[in-house]
Coordinates of C-alpha atoms in Angstrom, one line a residue:
M125 CA -55.1 50.9 32.4
T126 CA -58.6 50.1 31.4
L127 CA -59.8 50.3 27.8
A128 CA -63.4 51.1 26.8
P129 CA -64.7 48.3 24.3
R130 CA -65.1 51.0 21.5
D131 CA -61.6 52.5 22.3
P132 CA -59.5 52.7 19.3
A133 CA -56.4 51.7 21.1
R134 CA -58.3 48.4 22.2
Q135 CA -59.4 47.8 18.5
L136 CA -55.6 48.2 17.4
L137 CA -54.6 45.9 20.4
D138 CA -57.2 43.2 19.4
A139 CA -56.1 43.3 15.8
L140 CA -52.5 42.8 16.7
P141 CA -51.1 39.1 15.5
L142 CA -49.5 38.4 19.0
L143 CA -50.7 38.3 22.9
A144 CA -51.0 41.9 24.2
L145 CA -51.7 42.8 28.1
T146 CA -51.6 46.2 29.9
A147 CA -51.2 46.2 33.7
A148 CA -51.4 48.5 36.5
P149 CA -48.4 50.2 38.3
T150 CA -48.4 47.2 40.7
G151 CA -48.2 44.6 37.8
A152 CA -51.9 43.4 38.1
V153 CA -53.2 42.8 34.7
D154 CA -56.0 45.1 33.8
F155 CA -56.5 44.3 30.1
V156 CA -55.6 41.3 27.6
N157 CA -56.3 41.4 23.8
R158 CA -58.7 38.9 22.0
P159 CA -55.6 36.8 20.7
W160 CA -54.6 36.3 24.3
C161 CA -58.0 34.9 25.1
Q162 CA -58.3 32.7 22.0
Y163 CA -54.8 31.5 22.6
T164 CA -55.0 30.6 26.4
G165 CA -58.7 29.7 26.5
L166 CA -59.2 32.3 29.4
D167 CA -61.7 34.7 29.2
E168 CA -60.9 38.6 29.8
A169 CA -62.2 38.4 33.5
G170 CA -60.4 35.5 34.3
S171 CA -57.2 37.0 33.1
M172 CA -57.4 40.2 35.4
G173 CA -55.3 40.7 38.1
W174 CA -53.1 37.8 38.7
G175 CA -55.6 35.2 36.9
W176 CA -53.1 35.5 33.8
A177 CA -50.6 33.3 35.7
A178 CA -52.9 30.3 35.2
A179 CA -51.4 30.0 31.5
L180 CA -47.9 29.7 32.8
H181 CA -46.3 26.4 32.8
P182 CA -46.2 25.3 36.4
G183 CA -42.6 24.7 36.4
E184 CA -41.9 28.4 35.5
R185 CA -44.8 30.1 37.2
D186 CA -43.1 31.0 40.6
D187 CA -40.0 32.4 38.5
V188 CA -41.8 34.3 36.2
L189 CA -44.0 35.9 38.7
Q190 CA -41.2 37.0 40.9
R191 CA -39.2 38.5 38.0
W192 CA -42.5 40.4 36.9
C193 CA -43.2 41.7 40.4
T194 CA -39.4 42.8 40.8
A195 CA -39.4 44.8 37.4
A196 CA -43.0 46.2 38.5
A197 CA -41.1 47.7 41.8
D198 CA -38.2 48.9 40.0
G199 CA -39.9 49.8 36.8
T200 CA -37.1 48.2 34.6
P201 CA -38.1 46.5 31.3
V202 CA -38.9 42.9 31.3
E203 CA -37.8 40.3 28.7
I204 CA -38.3 36.6 29.4
E205 CA -38.8 33.4 27.4
L206 CA -41.5 31.3 29.0
R207 CA -44.1 28.5 28.0
L208 CA -47.9 29.6 27.8
R209 CA -50.6 27.1 27.8
R210 CA -52.7 27.0 24.5
A211 CA -56.2 26.1 24.5
D212 CA -55.9 22.7 23.8
G213 CA -53.5 22.1 26.8
D214 CA -50.4 22.4 24.7
Y215 CA -47.3 24.5 25.9
R216 CA -45.5 26.6 23.6
W217 CA -42.5 28.9 24.2
H218 CA -43.1 32.8 23.9
L219 CA -40.9 35.7 24.3
A220 CA -42.6 38.0 26.8
R221 CA -41.6 42.0 26.6
A222 CA -42.9 44.5 29.1
Q223 CA -42.4 48.2 29.1
A224 CA -43.3 50.8 31.8
L225 CA -45.5 53.9 30.7
R226 CA -44.5 56.8 32.4
S227 CA -46.1 60.1 33.1
P228 CA -44.3 63.4 32.2
A229 CA -42.8 63.5 35.6
G230 CA -41.4 60.1 35.0
A231 CA -43.7 58.1 37.2
V232 CA -44.8 54.7 36.4
V233 CA -48.7 54.7 35.2
G234 CA -48.8 51.5 33.8
W235 CA -47.3 48.7 32.0
C236 CA -47.7 47.4 28.3
G237 CA -46.8 43.9 27.4
T238 CA -46.8 41.3 24.6
C239 CA -46.0 37.7 24.2
T240 CA -44.5 36.4 20.7
D241 CA -44.6 32.7 19.8
V242 CA -41.1 31.6 19.5
E243 CA -41.6 27.9 19.5
N244 CA -40.5 27.6 16.0
R245 CA -37.5 29.4 16.3
R246 CA -36.4 27.5 19.6
R247 CA -36.8 24.2 17.8
T248 CA -34.8 25.7 14.9
D249 CA -32.1 26.7 17.5
Q250 CA -32.2 23.3 19.1
A251 CA -32.0 21.7 15.8
L252 CA -28.7 23.8 14.9
Q253 CA -27.3 23.1 18.5
D254 CA -27.6 19.6 18.0
S255 CA -26.5 19.5 14.5
E256 CA -23.3 21.3 15.8
R257 CA -22.8 19.2 18.8
A258 CA -23.0 16.1 16.7
A259 CA -20.7 17.7 14.1
R260 CA -18.4 18.5 17.0
L261 CA -18.5 15.0 18.2
V262 CA -17.3 13.8 14.8
V263 CA -14.8 16.1 14.4
D264 CA -13.4 15.5 17.9
T265 CA -13.5 11.7 17.3
I266 CA -11.7 11.5 14.0
P267 CA -8.4 9.7 14.5
A268 CA -6.6 12.8 13.2
L269 CA -5.6 16.4 14.3
V270 CA -8.3 18.7 12.8
F271 CA -8.3 22.4 12.8
T272 CA -8.9 25.8 11.0
T273 CA -7.1 28.8 10.4
T274 CA -7.8 32.5 9.4
V275 CA -7.0 33.6 6.2
A276 CA -3.7 35.0 7.5
G277 CA -3.0 31.4 8.8
T278 CA -3.8 32.3 12.4
L279 CA -5.3 29.0 14.4
E280 CA -9.1 29.7 15.1
Y281 CA -10.2 26.1 16.1
A282 CA -8.7 22.8 16.8
N283 CA -10.3 19.7 17.8
Q284 CA -10.2 17.9 20.9
R285 CA -7.4 15.3 19.8
H286 CA -5.2 18.3 18.6
T287 CA -5.3 19.9 22.0
A288 CA -5.0 16.8 23.7
Y289 CA -1.8 15.8 21.5
F290 CA 0.2 18.7 22.3
G291 CA -1.0 19.2 25.8
R292 CA -1.5 22.9 25.0
T293 CA -4.3 25.2 24.9
L294 CA -6.0 26.6 21.6
E295 CA -4.2 30.1 22.7
E296 CA -1.0 28.5 23.2
L297 CA -0.8 26.9 19.9
R298 CA -1.7 30.0 18.1
A299 CA 2.2 30.7 18.4
W300 CA 3.3 27.3 17.1
E301 CA 6.0 29.3 14.9
Q302 CA 7.8 30.3 18.5
T303 CA 7.4 27.1 20.1
D304 CA 8.9 23.5 19.9
A305 CA 5.4 22.0 18.6
I306 CA 7.3 21.4 15.4
H307 CA 10.6 19.6 15.1
P308 CA 13.3 22.3 15.1
D309 CA 14.6 20.4 11.9
D310 CA 11.4 20.6 9.9
L311 CA 10.3 24.2 11.5
P312 CA 12.0 26.4 8.7
R313 CA 10.6 24.3 6.0
V314 CA 7.2 24.2 7.3
V315 CA 6.9 27.8 7.8
A316 CA 8.3 28.8 4.3
D317 CA 6.2 26.1 2.9
W318 CA 3.0 27.3 4.6
Q319 CA 3.6 31.0 3.4
R320 CA 4.1 29.7 0.2
Y321 CA 0.9 27.8 -0.1
M322 CA -1.3 30.4 1.4
A323 CA 0.1 33.1 -0.9
A324 CA -0.8 30.8 -3.9
G325 CA -4.0 29.8 -2.3
E326 CA -3.3 26.3 -3.3
P327 CA -3.6 23.1 -1.2
C328 CA -0.9 22.2 1.0
D329 CA 0.6 18.7 1.4
A330 CA 3.5 18.0 3.6
E331 CA 5.1 15.6 5.9
L332 CA 6.5 17.1 9.5
R333 CA 7.5 15.8 13.1
Q334 CA 5.3 17.0 15.8
R335 CA 6.1 17.4 19.6
R336 CA 3.7 15.3 21.8
A337 CA 2.9 16.2 25.3
D338 CA 5.2 13.6 26.6
G339 CA 7.9 15.3 24.6
V340 CA 8.2 12.6 22.0
Y341 CA 8.3 13.7 18.3
R342 CA 6.3 11.9 15.9
W343 CA 5.8 12.0 11.9
F344 CA 2.5 13.4 10.5
H345 CA 1.0 14.0 7.0
Y346 CA -0.3 17.5 6.7
R347 CA -3.2 18.0 4.2
A348 CA -4.9 21.6 4.0
V349 CA -7.1 22.9 1.5
P350 CA -8.8 26.6 1.2
A351 CA -12.6 27.4 1.9
R352 CA -13.8 29.8 -0.4
D353 CA -16.9 32.0 -0.5
A354 CA -19.3 32.7 -3.6
T355 CA -16.8 35.0 -5.0
G356 CA -14.0 32.7 -4.7
A357 CA -12.2 34.5 -1.9
I358 CA -10.5 32.3 0.9
V359 CA -12.5 32.8 4.0
R360 CA -10.2 30.1 6.0
W361 CA -8.2 27.1 5.9
F362 CA -9.1 23.5 6.7
V363 CA -6.2 21.4 7.8
L364 CA -6.1 17.5 8.7
A365 CA -2.8 16.2 10.2
T366 CA -2.6 12.3 10.0
D367 CA -0.1 10.4 12.5
I368 CA 2.1 8.6 9.9
E369 CA 4.8 7.4 12.5
D370 CA 4.3 3.8 12.1
L371 CA 4.1 4.2 8.2
H372 CA 7.3 6.1 8.5
T373 CA 9.2 3.6 10.4
A374 CA 7.7 0.7 8.1
R375 CA 8.9 2.6 5.1
G376 CA 12.7 2.8 6.6
T377 CA 12.2 -1.0 7.3
L378 CA 11.2 -1.7 3.8
L379 CA 14.0 0.4 2.3
A380 CA 16.4 -1.5 4.6
T381 CA 14.8 -4.7 3.8
Q382 CA 15.0 -4.1 0.1
A383 CA 18.8 -3.2 0.5
Q384 CA 19.0 -6.7 2.4
L385 CA 17.1 -8.4 -0.5
A386 CA 19.4 -7.0 -2.9
R387 CA 22.4 -8.2 -1.3
A388 CA 21.1 -11.5 -1.0
A389 CA 20.1 -11.6 -4.7
Q390 CA 23.9 -10.7 -5.5
L391 CA 25.0 -13.5 -3.1
A392 CA 22.4 -15.9 -4.8
A393 CA 23.7 -14.9 -8.1
L394 CA 27.3 -15.5 -7.0
S395 CA 26.5 -18.8 -5.3
E396 CA 24.6 -19.9 -8.7
L397 CA 27.6 -18.6 -10.8
S398 CA 30.0 -20.6 -8.3
A399 CA 27.8 -23.9 -8.9
S400 CA 27.9 -23.2 -12.7
I401 CA 31.7 -23.0 -12.7
A402 CA 32.2 -26.0 -10.6
H403 CA 29.6 -27.9 -12.7
E404 CA 31.3 -26.8 -15.8
I405 CA 34.9 -27.6 -14.9
N406 CA 34.1 -31.0 -13.1
Q407 CA 33.4 -33.0 -16.3
P408 CA 36.9 -32.4 -18.0
L409 CA 38.5 -33.0 -14.7
A410 CA 36.4 -36.2 -14.1
A411 CA 37.4 -37.2 -17.6
I412 CA 41.1 -36.7 -16.8
I413 CA 40.9 -38.8 -13.8
A414 CA 39.3 -41.5 -15.7
N415 CA 42.2 -41.5 -18.4
D416 CA 44.8 -41.3 -15.8
S417 CA 43.4 -44.4 -14.3
A418 CA 43.3 -46.0 -17.5
C419 CA 46.9 -45.0 -18.3
R420 CA 48.1 -46.4 -15.1
R421 CA 46.5 -49.7 -15.8
W422 CA 48.1 -49.9 -19.3
L423 CA 51.8 -48.9 -17.7
T424 CA 51.3 -51.4 -14.8
G425 CA 50.3 -54.3 -17.1
D426 CA 52.6 -57.0 -17.8
P427 CA 53.9 -56.4 -20.3
P428 CA 53.2 -52.6 -20.2
N429 CA 50.9 -51.4 -23.2
V430 CA 52.7 -48.1 -23.9
E431 CA 50.7 -47.6 -27.1
R432 CA 47.4 -47.7 -25.3
A433 CA 48.9 -45.5 -22.3
L434 CA 50.0 -42.9 -24.7
V435 CA 46.4 -42.8 -26.0
S436 CA 45.2 -42.2 -22.4
V437 CA 47.7 -39.3 -22.0
D438 CA 46.8 -37.7 -25.2
R439 CA 42.9 -37.6 -23.9
I440 CA 44.5 -36.2 -20.5
V441 CA 46.1 -33.7 -22.5
R442 CA 42.5 -33.1 -24.6
D443 CA 40.6 -32.9 -21.5
G444 CA 43.0 -30.3 -19.9
H445 CA 42.6 -28.1 -23.0
A446 CA 39.0 -28.6 -22.5
A447 CA 39.2 -27.5 -18.8
A448 CA 41.0 -24.5 -19.9
D449 CA 38.4 -23.9 -22.6
V450 CA 35.8 -23.6 -19.4
V451 CA 37.7 -21.3 -17.8
R452 CA 38.2 -19.1 -21.1
R453 CA 34.3 -19.3 -21.5
M454 CA 33.9 -18.2 -18.0
Q455 CA 36.4 -15.2 -18.3
S456 CA 34.2 -14.2 -21.6
L457 CA 30.9 -14.5 -19.7
F458 CA 32.4 -11.9 -17.2
R459 CA 33.8 -9.7 -20.1
R460 CA 30.3 -10.1 -21.8
A461 CA 32.2 -11.5 -25.0
P462 CA 29.9 -13.1 -27.5
P463 CA 30.3 -16.9 -27.7
L464 CA 32.8 -18.3 -30.3
R465 CA 30.8 -19.8 -32.9
A466 CA 32.2 -21.7 -35.6
P467 CA 30.9 -24.4 -37.9
L468 CA 30.1 -27.6 -36.2
D469 CA 29.8 -31.0 -37.1
I470 CA 27.1 -32.4 -34.7
N471 CA 27.5 -35.8 -35.4
A472 CA 31.2 -36.0 -34.9
L473 CA 30.9 -34.1 -31.7
V474 CA 28.5 -36.8 -30.6
V475 CA 31.1 -39.6 -31.2
E476 CA 33.6 -37.6 -29.2
V477 CA 31.6 -37.3 -26.1
L478 CA 30.7 -40.8 -26.3
A479 CA 34.1 -41.6 -26.4
L480 CA 34.7 -39.5 -23.4
L481 CA 32.1 -41.4 -21.4
R482 CA 32.8 -44.9 -22.9
D483 CA 34.8 -46.2 -19.6
E484 CA 32.1 -44.7 -17.4
F485 CA 29.2 -46.1 -19.4
R486 CA 31.0 -49.5 -19.3
G487 CA 31.2 -49.5 -15.6
R488 CA 27.6 -48.7 -15.3
G489 CA 26.4 -51.5 -17.6
I490 CA 25.3 -48.9 -20.1
V491 CA 24.5 -50.1 -23.7
W492 CA 24.6 -47.0 -26.1
Q493 CA 23.4 -46.8 -29.5
T494 CA 23.5 -44.0 -32.1
R495 CA 21.2 -43.2 -34.9
L496 CA 23.2 -40.4 -36.7
A497 CA 21.6 -39.2 -39.8
D498 CA 23.9 -38.8 -43.1
G499 CA 24.7 -35.6 -44.8
L500 CA 23.7 -33.2 -41.8
P501 CA 24.9 -29.6 -42.5
A502 CA 27.1 -28.0 -40.0
V503 CA 25.6 -25.7 -37.5
Q504 CA 27.2 -22.4 -36.2
A505 CA 27.9 -23.2 -32.7
D506 CA 30.2 -22.8 -29.9
R507 CA 31.7 -26.1 -29.6
V508 CA 32.7 -26.4 -26.3
Q509 CA 29.1 -25.2 -24.9
I510 CA 27.4 -27.6 -27.1
Q511 CA 30.0 -30.4 -25.8
Q512 CA 29.0 -29.6 -22.4
V513 CA 25.4 -29.7 -23.2
L514 CA 25.7 -33.6 -25.0
F515 CA 28.1 -34.5 -22.1
N516 CA 25.4 -33.5 -19.3
L517 CA 22.6 -35.1 -21.0
L518 CA 24.4 -38.3 -21.7
R519 CA 25.7 -38.7 -18.2
N520 CA 22.1 -37.8 -16.6
G521 CA 20.7 -40.4 -19.0
A522 CA 23.3 -43.0 -17.7
E523 CA 22.6 -42.0 -14.0
A524 CA 18.6 -42.3 -14.5
M525 CA 19.2 -46.1 -15.3
D526 CA 21.2 -46.6 -11.9
G527 CA 19.4 -49.4 -10.2
V528 CA 17.3 -50.4 -13.1
E529 CA 16.8 -54.1 -13.2
G530 CA 14.7 -56.4 -15.7
R531 CA 15.4 -54.5 -18.8
P532 CA 18.3 -53.4 -20.8
R533 CA 20.1 -50.2 -19.6
T534 CA 20.0 -48.5 -23.1
L535 CA 21.0 -45.1 -24.0
T536 CA 20.1 -43.7 -27.5
V537 CA 21.3 -40.6 -29.2
A538 CA 20.1 -39.7 -32.5
T539 CA 20.4 -36.7 -34.8
R540 CA 18.2 -35.3 -37.9
Q541 CA 17.4 -32.3 -39.5
L542 CA 13.9 -30.9 -39.0
A543 CA 13.0 -28.3 -41.5
S544 CA 15.6 -25.2 -40.7
D545 CA 16.6 -26.8 -37.5
L546 CA 19.1 -29.5 -36.4
V547 CA 17.7 -31.8 -33.6
V548 CA 19.8 -34.3 -31.3
A549 CA 17.7 -36.3 -29.0
V550 CA 19.0 -38.4 -25.9
A551 CA 16.7 -41.2 -24.8
D552 CA 17.1 -43.7 -22.0
H553 CA 15.3 -46.6 -20.3
G554 CA 15.5 -45.1 -16.8
V555 CA 13.1 -44.2 -14.0
G556 CA 11.5 -41.5 -16.3
I557 CA 10.7 -37.9 -15.2
P558 CA 8.8 -37.3 -11.9
A559 CA 5.0 -36.1 -12.8
G560 CA 4.7 -32.3 -12.9
S561 CA 8.4 -31.5 -12.7
T562 CA 9.1 -31.1 -16.4
A563 CA 9.3 -27.4 -16.2
A564 CA 11.0 -27.3 -12.5
M565 CA 13.9 -29.6 -13.5
F566 CA 15.4 -26.8 -15.8
E567 CA 15.3 -24.3 -12.9
S568 CA 18.6 -23.9 -10.9
F569 CA 19.4 -25.7 -7.8
Y570 CA 16.4 -28.2 -8.8
T571 CA 17.7 -32.0 -8.5
T572 CA 16.4 -35.4 -7.9
K573 CA 19.8 -36.6 -7.3
P574 CA 21.2 -37.3 -3.6
N575 CA 24.2 -35.6 -4.4
G576 CA 23.4 -33.1 -7.6
M577 CA 23.6 -29.4 -7.4
G578 CA 20.7 -28.8 -9.7
M579 CA 22.9 -26.9 -12.2
G580 CA 23.2 -29.1 -15.3
L581 CA 20.0 -28.6 -16.9
A582 CA 19.7 -25.1 -16.2
I583 CA 23.1 -24.6 -17.9
C584 CA 22.3 -26.7 -20.7
R585 CA 18.9 -24.7 -21.4
S586 CA 20.9 -21.3 -21.1
I587 CA 23.2 -22.3 -23.8
A588 CA 20.6 -23.8 -26.0
E589 CA 18.6 -20.4 -25.4
A590 CA 22.0 -18.7 -26.1
H591 CA 22.3 -20.3 -29.4
G592 CA 18.6 -19.4 -30.3
G593 CA 17.5 -23.0 -29.9
R594 CA 15.7 -24.5 -27.2
L595 CA 15.9 -27.6 -24.8
E596 CA 12.9 -30.0 -24.3
A597 CA 12.0 -33.0 -22.2
C598 CA 9.4 -35.3 -22.0
R599 CA 8.2 -38.6 -20.3
D600 CA 8.3 -41.8 -22.4
T601 CA 5.9 -44.6 -22.2
P602 CA 6.5 -47.2 -20.3
F603 CA 9.4 -45.8 -18.9
G604 CA 12.6 -43.8 -19.5
S605 CA 12.6 -40.0 -20.8
T606 CA 13.9 -38.2 -23.9
F607 CA 15.8 -34.9 -23.7
T608 CA 15.9 -33.1 -27.1
L609 CA 18.4 -30.2 -28.1
V610 CA 17.2 -28.1 -31.1
L611 CA 19.6 -25.7 -32.9
P612 CA 18.6 -23.4 -35.6
L613 CA 20.7 -24.0 -38.7
G614 CA 20.2 -20.8 -40.6
A615 CA 19.9 -18.2 -38.1
A616 CA 22.3 -19.5 -35.9
A617 CA 24.9 -18.8 -38.3
D618 CA 24.4 -15.0 -38.4
V619 CA 24.1 -14.4 -34.5
G620 CA 27.4 -13.4 -32.8
D621 CA 29.8 -15.5 -34.7
A622 CA 33.0 -14.0 -33.4
T623 CA 34.9 -15.9 -36.0
G624 CA 33.3 -14.4 -39.2
P625 CA 31.5 -16.2 -41.8
A626 CA 32.5 -19.7 -42.4

């Protein structure tokens, strides 16, 4: 179809913002518009016939010409994406369309075609595809099962890990409610919860067991959130399922371990209590044995000293009662009864405890001395418990001087009133408290003695604190140590006195 230079149709085609061509029924080009010549750099004469094909990309030229010739022979419309060389040598993608012109009888009398630049659109499409591919890669490599559902809850997409875990296709997984994908014990709960969350449009959070491709069920944590459009309507659900089998197992192990630790704590408490009872009862029993030995010596003497033997027997009876008092105190402890406090003369108690230990001190070569303040007020306290504290502190002081040579083995007991407190101090000339162990020595089972149980000082501190007081220790210079028992005078008389006011 040849157009004259002043033909209105030619003027219209030249004015179009795209490349336009016309061709004979055979497909040979007989007209190109001005934009074609400007873009390709080919003049009109050079584009006639099959000369226009010089603008085609070499890698596509043969295929495009074959398809064009086939369409011309069949009279069928043509639509091809191809690359055309620009005048500067750069190739850009174009969408080429051609439509047959027919006579009233239907015969092809020519062709009219256009080429539209689609380079930017193709780049945008390619960028979108690359982005989608990258996003899919990210979703597929997430160490979790990721999928989406429709508003109705039908599975519409699942990442690669999801289908690989179940070993089933997306279509098969859509019927999850009728399969063994979820553990039978969990399925009713999961279905009910899923329907409730969808109806409420609320995020879903659940734990359930899922069947792996090899038939093993593993625990998963599910988190589902709805996606909404601009109006707030839910358009789909996004779901993330994380394998928590190891965490679930660890949780069970932790609970079992906690139960074992609780049992161990009970056993430790029982052991500590047993050691405490043994320590408390050991002191009066040791005194009984010592007095028994003394009694035997007096009776086997020549002549027998019955008077002194009777004194030893009285002491045995007294120590027997002391042992019975310890047992009663332990029974009170189990019954959570308050300590039996009564007015106590601390100086008299110190003298009494020293008398109990007199023979032992002589055997150890201990020289003891007292500095007891006159006129001390009575303190409200449990006599047996305070006696045990003094007994323990004095014996510890004596034992600390075993092996001491070159200086007197002196043990000093002093009492005094300091403001509203009554203070008893026991000082020895022994090896002293090991550096850094002042606090630790009051802990249960801590001992520096080869055969010690490590309960004495812990019990003494507990007794002092139960009376509202405290037990302190310090290392003396150049040697020895001092243990100080502090008992409140006023406050103690008002706390837990089972015998009533004095």
